XYZ file of C-alpha atoms in Angstrom:
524
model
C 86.633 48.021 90.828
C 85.921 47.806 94.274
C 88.850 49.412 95.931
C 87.772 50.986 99.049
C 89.761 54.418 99.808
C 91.775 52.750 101.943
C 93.441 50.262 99.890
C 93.603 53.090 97.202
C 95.626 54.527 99.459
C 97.974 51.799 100.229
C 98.295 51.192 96.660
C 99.818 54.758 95.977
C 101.762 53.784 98.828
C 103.303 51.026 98.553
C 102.547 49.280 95.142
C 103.742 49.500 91.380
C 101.352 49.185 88.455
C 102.232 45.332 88.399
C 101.609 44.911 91.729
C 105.157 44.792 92.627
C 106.437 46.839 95.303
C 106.727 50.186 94.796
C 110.475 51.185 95.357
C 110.587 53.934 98.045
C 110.992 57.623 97.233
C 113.549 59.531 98.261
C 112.344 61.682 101.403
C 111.937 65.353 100.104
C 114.952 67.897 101.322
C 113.084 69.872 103.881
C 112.573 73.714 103.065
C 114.877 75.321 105.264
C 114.192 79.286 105.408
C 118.037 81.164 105.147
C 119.830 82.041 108.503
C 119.851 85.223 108.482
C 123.244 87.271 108.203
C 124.352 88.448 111.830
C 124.323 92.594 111.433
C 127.712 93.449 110.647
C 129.808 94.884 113.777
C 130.289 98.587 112.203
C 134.201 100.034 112.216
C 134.555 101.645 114.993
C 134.401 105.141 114.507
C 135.753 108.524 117.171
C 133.093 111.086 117.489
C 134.565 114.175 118.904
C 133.129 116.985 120.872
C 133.237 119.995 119.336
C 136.583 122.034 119.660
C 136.924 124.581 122.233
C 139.097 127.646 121.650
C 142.662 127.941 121.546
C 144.529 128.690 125.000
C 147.046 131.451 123.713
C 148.344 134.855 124.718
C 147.040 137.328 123.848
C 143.565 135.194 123.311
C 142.430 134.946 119.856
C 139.243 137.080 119.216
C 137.310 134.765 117.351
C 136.867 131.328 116.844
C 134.387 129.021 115.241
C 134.258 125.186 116.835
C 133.992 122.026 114.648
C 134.146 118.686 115.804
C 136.984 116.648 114.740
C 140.586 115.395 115.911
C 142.400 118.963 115.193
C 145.855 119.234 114.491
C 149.147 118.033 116.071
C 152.299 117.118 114.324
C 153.209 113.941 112.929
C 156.587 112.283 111.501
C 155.460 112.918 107.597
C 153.669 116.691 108.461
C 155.561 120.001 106.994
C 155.249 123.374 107.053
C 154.109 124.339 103.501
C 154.288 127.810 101.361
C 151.089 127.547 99.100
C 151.695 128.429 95.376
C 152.043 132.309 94.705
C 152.651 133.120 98.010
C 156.278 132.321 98.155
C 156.539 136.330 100.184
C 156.046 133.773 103.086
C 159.156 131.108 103.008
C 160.588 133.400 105.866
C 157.890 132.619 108.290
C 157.017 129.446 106.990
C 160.881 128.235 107.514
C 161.069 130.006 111.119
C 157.751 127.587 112.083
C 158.974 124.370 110.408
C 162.265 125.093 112.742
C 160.256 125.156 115.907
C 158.169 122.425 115.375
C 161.310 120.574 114.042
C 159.361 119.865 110.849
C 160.098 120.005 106.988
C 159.943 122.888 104.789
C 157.920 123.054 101.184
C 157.800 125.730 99.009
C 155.084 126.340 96.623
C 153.944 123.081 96.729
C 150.289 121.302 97.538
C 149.284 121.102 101.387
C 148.851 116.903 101.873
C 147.270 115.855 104.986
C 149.002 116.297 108.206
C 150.822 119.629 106.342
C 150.324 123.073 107.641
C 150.172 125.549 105.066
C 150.649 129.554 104.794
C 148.671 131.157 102.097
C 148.524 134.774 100.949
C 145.368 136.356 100.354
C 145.961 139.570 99.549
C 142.020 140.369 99.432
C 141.270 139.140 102.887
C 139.349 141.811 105.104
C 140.653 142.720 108.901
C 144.212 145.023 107.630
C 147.611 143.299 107.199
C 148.100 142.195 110.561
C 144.922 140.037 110.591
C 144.786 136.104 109.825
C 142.280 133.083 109.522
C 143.277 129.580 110.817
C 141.084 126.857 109.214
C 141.590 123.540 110.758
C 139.942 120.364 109.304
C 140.484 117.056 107.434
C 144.254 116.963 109.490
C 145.255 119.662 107.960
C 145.984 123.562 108.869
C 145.824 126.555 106.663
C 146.912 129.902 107.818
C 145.623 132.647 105.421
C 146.082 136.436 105.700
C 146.105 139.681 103.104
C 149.886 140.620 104.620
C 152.785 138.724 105.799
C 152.682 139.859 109.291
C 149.390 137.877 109.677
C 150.624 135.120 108.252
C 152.995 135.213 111.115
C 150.641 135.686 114.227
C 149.183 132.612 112.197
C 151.928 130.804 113.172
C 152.848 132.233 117.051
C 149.310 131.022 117.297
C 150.126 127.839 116.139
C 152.671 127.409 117.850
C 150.783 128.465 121.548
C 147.903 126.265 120.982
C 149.980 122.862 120.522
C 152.031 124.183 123.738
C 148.695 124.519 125.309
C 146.643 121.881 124.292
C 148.720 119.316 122.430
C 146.883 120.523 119.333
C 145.753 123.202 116.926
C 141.352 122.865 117.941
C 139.240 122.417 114.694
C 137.445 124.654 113.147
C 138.134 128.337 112.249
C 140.303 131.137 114.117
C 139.814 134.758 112.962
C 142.079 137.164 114.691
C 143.143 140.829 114.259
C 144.828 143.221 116.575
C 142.700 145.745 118.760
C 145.278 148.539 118.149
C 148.284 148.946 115.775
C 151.112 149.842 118.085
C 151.924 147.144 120.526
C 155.059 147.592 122.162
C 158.282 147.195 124.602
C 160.488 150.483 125.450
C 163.939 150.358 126.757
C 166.065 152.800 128.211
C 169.473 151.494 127.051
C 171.138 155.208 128.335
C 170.836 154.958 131.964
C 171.873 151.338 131.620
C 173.858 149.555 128.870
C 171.721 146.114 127.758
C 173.605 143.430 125.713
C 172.923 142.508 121.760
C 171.786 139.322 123.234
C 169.513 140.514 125.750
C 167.926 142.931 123.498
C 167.077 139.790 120.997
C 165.793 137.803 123.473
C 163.036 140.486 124.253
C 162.289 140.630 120.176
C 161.517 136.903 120.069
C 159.360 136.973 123.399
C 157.539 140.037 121.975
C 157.076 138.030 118.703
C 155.411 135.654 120.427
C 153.028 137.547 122.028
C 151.971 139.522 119.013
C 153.880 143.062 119.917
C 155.137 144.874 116.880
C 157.139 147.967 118.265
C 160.499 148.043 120.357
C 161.646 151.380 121.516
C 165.276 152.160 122.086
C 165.687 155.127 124.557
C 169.522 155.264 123.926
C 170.988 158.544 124.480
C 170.296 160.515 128.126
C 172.187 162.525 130.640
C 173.961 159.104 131.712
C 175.022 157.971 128.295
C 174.641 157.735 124.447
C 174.924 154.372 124.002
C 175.165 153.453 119.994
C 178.402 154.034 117.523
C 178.254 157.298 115.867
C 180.384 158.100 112.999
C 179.362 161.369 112.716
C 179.948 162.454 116.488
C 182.089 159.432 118.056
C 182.692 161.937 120.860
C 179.692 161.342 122.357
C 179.670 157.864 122.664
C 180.043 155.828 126.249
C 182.567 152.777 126.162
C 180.221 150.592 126.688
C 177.556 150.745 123.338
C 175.983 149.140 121.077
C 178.038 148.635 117.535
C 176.588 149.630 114.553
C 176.605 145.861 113.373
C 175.160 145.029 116.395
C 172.525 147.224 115.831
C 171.798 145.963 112.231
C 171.955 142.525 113.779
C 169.035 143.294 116.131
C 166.964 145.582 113.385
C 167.515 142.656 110.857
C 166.030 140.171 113.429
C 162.945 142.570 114.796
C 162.188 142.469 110.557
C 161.824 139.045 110.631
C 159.855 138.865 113.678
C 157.378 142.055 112.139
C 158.693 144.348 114.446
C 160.318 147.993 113.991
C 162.052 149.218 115.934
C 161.698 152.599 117.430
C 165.050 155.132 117.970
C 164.567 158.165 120.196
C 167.384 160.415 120.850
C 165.686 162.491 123.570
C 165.804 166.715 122.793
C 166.198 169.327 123.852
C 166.535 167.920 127.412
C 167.685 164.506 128.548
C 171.025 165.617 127.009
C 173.599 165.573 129.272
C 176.101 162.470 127.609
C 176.379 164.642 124.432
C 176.513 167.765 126.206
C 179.704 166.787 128.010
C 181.573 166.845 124.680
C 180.197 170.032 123.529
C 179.772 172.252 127.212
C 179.462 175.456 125.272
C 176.063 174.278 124.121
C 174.902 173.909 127.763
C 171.956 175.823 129.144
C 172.642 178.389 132.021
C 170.398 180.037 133.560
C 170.350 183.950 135.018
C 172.852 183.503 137.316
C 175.230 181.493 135.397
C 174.074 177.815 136.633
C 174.208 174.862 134.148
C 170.622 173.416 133.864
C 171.061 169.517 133.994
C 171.111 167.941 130.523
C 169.569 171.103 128.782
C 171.005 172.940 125.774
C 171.025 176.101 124.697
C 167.580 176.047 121.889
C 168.930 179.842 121.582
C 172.031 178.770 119.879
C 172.259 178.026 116.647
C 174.840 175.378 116.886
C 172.932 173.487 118.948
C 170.411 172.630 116.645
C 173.114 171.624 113.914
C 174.467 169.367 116.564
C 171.062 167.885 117.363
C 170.054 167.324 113.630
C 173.289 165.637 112.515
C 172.758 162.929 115.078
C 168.981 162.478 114.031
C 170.233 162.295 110.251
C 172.464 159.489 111.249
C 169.932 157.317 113.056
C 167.324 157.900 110.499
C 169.370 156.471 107.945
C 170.452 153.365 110.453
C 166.878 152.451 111.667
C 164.682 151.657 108.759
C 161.311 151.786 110.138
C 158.827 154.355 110.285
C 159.128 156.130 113.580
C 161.521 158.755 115.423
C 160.731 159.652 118.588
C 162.568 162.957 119.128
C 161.424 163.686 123.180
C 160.854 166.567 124.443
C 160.039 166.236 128.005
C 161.507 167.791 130.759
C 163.191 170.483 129.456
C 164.160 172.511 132.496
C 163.723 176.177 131.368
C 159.961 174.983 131.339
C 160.406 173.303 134.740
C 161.485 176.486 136.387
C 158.237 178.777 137.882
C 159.175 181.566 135.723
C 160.806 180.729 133.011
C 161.393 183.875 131.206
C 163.023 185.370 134.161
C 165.085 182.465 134.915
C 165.960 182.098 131.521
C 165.756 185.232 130.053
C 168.472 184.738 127.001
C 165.528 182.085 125.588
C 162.855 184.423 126.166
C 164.748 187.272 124.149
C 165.375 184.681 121.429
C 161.919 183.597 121.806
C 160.381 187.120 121.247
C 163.149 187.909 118.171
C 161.726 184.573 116.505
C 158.133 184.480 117.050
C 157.228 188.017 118.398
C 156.571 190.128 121.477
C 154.196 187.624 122.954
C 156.490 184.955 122.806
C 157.281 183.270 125.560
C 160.166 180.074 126.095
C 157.524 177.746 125.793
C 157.200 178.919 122.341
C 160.862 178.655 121.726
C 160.638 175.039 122.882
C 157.648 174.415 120.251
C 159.952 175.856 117.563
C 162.420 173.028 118.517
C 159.951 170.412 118.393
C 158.791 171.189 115.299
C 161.966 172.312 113.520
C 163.462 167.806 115.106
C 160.148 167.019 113.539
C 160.576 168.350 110.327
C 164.045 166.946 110.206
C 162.823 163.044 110.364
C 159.764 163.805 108.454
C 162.140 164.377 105.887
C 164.156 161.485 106.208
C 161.223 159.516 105.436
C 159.716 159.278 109.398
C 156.757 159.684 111.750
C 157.642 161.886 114.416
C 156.653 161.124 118.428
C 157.006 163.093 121.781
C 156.211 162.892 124.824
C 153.042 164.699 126.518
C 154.980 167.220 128.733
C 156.432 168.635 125.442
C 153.073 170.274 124.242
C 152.226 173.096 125.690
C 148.567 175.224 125.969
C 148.254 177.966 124.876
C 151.289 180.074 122.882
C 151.691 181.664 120.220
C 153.270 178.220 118.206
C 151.639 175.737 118.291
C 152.904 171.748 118.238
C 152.918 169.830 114.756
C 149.931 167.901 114.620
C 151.401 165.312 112.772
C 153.333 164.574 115.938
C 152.468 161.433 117.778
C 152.183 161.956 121.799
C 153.213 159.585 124.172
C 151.364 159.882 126.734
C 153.284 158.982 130.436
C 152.559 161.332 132.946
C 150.864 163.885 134.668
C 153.272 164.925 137.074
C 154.997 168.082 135.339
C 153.933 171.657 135.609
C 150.944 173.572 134.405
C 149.992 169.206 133.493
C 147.377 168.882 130.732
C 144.425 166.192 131.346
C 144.669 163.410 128.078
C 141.359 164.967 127.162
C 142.581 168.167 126.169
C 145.362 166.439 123.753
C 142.453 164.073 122.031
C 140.008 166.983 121.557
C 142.956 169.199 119.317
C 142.427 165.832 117.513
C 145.912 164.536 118.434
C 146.623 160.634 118.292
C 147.758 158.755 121.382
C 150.108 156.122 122.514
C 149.190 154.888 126.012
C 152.555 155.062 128.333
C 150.527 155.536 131.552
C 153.147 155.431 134.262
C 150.791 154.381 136.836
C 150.676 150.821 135.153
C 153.580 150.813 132.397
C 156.423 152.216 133.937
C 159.021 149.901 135.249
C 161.828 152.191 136.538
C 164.687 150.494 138.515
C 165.205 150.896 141.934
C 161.628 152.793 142.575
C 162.373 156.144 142.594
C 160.172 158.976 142.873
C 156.966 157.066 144.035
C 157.165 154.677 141.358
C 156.583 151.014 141.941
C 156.897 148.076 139.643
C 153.916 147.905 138.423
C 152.383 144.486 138.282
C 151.028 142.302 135.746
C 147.408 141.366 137.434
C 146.967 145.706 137.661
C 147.455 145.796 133.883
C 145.158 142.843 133.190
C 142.070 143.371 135.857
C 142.673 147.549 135.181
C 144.164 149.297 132.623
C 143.002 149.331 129.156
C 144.100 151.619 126.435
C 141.684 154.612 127.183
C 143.350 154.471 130.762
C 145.989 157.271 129.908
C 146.691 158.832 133.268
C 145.992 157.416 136.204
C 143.269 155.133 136.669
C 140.352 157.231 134.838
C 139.272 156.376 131.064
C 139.036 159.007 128.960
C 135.487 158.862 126.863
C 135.100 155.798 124.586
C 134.524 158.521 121.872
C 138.611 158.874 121.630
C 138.983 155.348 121.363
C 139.935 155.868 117.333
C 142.832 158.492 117.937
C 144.376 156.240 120.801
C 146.756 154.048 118.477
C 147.742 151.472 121.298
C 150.811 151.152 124.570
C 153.467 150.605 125.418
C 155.511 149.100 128.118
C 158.325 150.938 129.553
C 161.628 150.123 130.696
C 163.481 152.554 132.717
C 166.775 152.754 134.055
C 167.109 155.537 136.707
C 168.999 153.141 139.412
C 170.534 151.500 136.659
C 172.284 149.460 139.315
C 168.886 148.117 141.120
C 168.354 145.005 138.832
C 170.334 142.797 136.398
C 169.498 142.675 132.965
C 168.222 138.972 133.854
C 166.591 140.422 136.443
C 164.219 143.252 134.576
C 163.460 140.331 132.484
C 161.443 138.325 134.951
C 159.968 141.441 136.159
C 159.144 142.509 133.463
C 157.257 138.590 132.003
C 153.706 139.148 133.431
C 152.921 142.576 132.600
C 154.095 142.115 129.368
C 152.249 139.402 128.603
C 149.117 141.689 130.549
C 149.914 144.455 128.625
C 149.677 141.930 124.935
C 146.256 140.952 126.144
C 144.741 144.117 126.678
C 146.001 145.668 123.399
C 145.224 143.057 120.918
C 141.706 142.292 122.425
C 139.298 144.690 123.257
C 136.923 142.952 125.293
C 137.202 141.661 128.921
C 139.482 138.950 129.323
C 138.047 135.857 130.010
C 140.202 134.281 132.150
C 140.728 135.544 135.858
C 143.988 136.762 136.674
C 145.305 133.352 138.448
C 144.352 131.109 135.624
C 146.171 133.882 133.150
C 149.065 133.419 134.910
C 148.826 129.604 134.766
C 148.663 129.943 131.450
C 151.629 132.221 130.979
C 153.430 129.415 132.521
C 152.528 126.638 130.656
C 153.103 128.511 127.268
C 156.711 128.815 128.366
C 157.273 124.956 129.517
């Protein structure tokens, strides 16, 4: 037809088929690619470092970090008892009260709960426990209930510590079994009150034995019924006493009598003088009595009877030190009605020694019968003799200042097991008599460790299993020289020294000065 490209083009443009103007499209929506979506601004979320170890006293022993918040109290959080493990409403209750929190028993743990479960399978022995910390909860496990409650003094150290209980796992168990406080309520008379107040600060620091020294020359210091004659004006009641036993069993402590024998007698001796033990010329030896007579022991044995059947744990101590027919240089010739009794009893070679043996084992077997473990102390066994101590006899060990003194060695090599009263570093006798000092806390912690029974020497680390733990000792021979109040603050720091070094084996961690800091802040 002619067209040229051009006017083809114009025609597609701008002309219909008839030549009439082509109306004009409408201009094509422009492809427009999708914005896309700004990257969402994630929810915030707290990363945590991971936990460090809980600041108590004594330290825990083991402790596995997590990262997470940990633990701390909240408005809706309670202090559970898990299902089948109800044996621990008593410590579950006593925590709840301190943290001012609810109590639940048997019920599920919800978050923010602490709860106390039995396992009676668990390894580490009954006073060992596992705190598991995670998802805002805590769970305390352990195979005994005494576990389950240095669960919860641990608990309750950390969030006075730190503010909260760290994630991640705690596994704890005491370095010895006997942990303990002694106090010589004889020489000086110490209230209900003040006696409770140590149980709940030994509670806290994981100590499981107080010992009651309560009769001496000075005084016998708790109701009898069978011998009221003996008994000072000022003593503990019988219901006082049950008040203080029935709190140390809540706290996992036993308590410890010791009615001190056949020396250390004088109180009961000044109701019963014909007992008293004179030597050749007639002289009254202080606080001694006669072993010779046979009343004597009748006398003695009564009074243990009575006790046993008050104190309910599983300890007497029954003495023995410082009997002073064995002080004297020759005994048999000072003495020489023991040594003939002595040689009637046991034989020509007998000696008064031996007579004293005979004593110590007849008090023994009188407790052993009443369902107890007999102690003494060290200057009560003797070497050599023809008797020879009950083995089953736990010695005390304190000194090493008597005659004819015996190294610890030669106690732990007859096989003998140990508690650690090493008066170098655990005796705290008032007014400093007799080249004692109060000992100090930093001493006991940079020091002293179990195997340190006299002086300042360890004995070999191959004894370490017959050495069952220590004690701290309260004694009362200027009975005047302090306040109750005031052996209390000198007594704080070694205490909490002496915790340290028998729940954990190793080195402490901490120097002494941050220790102490620590000490302090636990009791803010």
């Amino acid at each position: 037809m002619g067209f040229t490209a051009g006017a083809f083009l114009l025609l597609l443009a701008g002309c219909g088929s008839d030549g009439a103007p082509a109306p004009t499209p409408a201009a094509p929506t422009p492809s427009v690619s999708p914005r896309p979506s700004p990257t969402p601004t994630p929810t915030p979320t707290r990363t945590h470092p991971l936990s460090t170890t809980p600041r108590t006293i004594p330290a825990v022993r083991d402790h596995t970090p997590a990262r997470g918040p940990g633990w701390r109290p909240t408005k809706t959080s309670a202090v559970v008892t898990a299902p089948g493990s109800a044996a621990l409403d008593d410590e579950a209750r006593l925590l709840a009260r301190e943290l001012k929190l609810t109590h639940r028993s048997a019920a599920g743990a919800r978050e923010g709960d602490i709860e106390l479960a039995l396992n009676r399978g668990q390894a580490g022995g009954p006073e060992s426990y596992t705190i598991t910390t995670t998802a805002g909860r805590v769970r305390i496990t352990a195979p005994d209930e005494a576990g389950a409650f240095y669960g919860t003094r641990t608990v309750k150290q950390a969030l006075r510590s730190g503010g909260s209980v760290p994630e991640g796992v705690v596994r704890d168990r005491p370095a010895r079994p006997q942990r303990g406080l002694m106090v010589d309520i004889a020489r000086k008379h110490f209230t209900a009150a003040w006696l409770e107040a140590r149980l709940r600060e030994m509670a806290d620091l994981k100590l499981n034995q107080l010992g009651l020294h309560f009769s001496n020359d000075q005084a016998f210091r708790i109701e009898s019924s069978t011998h009221p004659e003996v008994v000072a004006r000022q003593h503990l009641t019988k219901a006082e006493v049950r008040r203080i036993l029935a709190l140390a069993r809540s706290l996992h402590i036993t308590v410890v009598p010791e009615i001190d024998s056949p020396g250390h007698l004088g109180a009961v001796l000044a109701a019963h003088p014909a007992l008293r033990l004179r030597n050749a010329r007639g002289t009254v030896a202080q606080g001694a009595i006669d072993i010779a007579n046979p009343a004597s022991a009748r006398l003695v044995d009564e009074l243990l009877r009575e006790y046993a059947a008050l104190f309910p744990g599983a300890y007497f101590h029954i003495g023995a030190d410082e009997y002073r027919a064995l002080m004297a240089e020759n005994p048999e010739a000072s003495y020489p009605g023991l040594a003939a009794e002595a040689r009637r009893k046991y034989g020509s070679g007998a000696r008064v020694q031996d007579l004293a043996t005979g004593w110590l084992n007849d008090r023994a077997a009188v407790v052993r019968a009443a369902g107890k473990r007999p102690k003494a102390w060290n200057d009560g066994f003797f070497r050599g003799g023809v008797v020879a101590a009950d083995k089953g006899v736990e010695v005390e060990y304190w000194t090493g200042r008597e005659l004819g003194a015996r190294q610890p060695d030669e106690y732990l090599r007859e096989g003998r097991k140990v508690v650690n009263v090493n008066d170098a570093y655990l005796y705290y006798v008032l007014g400093q008599p007799n080249r004692f000092t109060y000992p100090t806390g930093r001493a006991i912690y940079e020091e002293w460790t179990p195997l340190v029974l006299r002086g300042s020497r360890a004995v070999p680390a191959r004894y370490s299993g017959q050495i069952l733990g220590g004690r701290f000792a309260i004694w009362c021979d200027r009975a005047n020289a302090q306040t109750q109040d005031q052996v209390a603050r000198g007594i704080r720091l070694p205490l909490r020294a002496l915790a340290q070094k028998v729940w954990d084996p190793r080195k402490p961690s901490l120097a002494w000065a941050d220790f102490r800091n620590l000490a302090n802040t636990l009791e803010r």
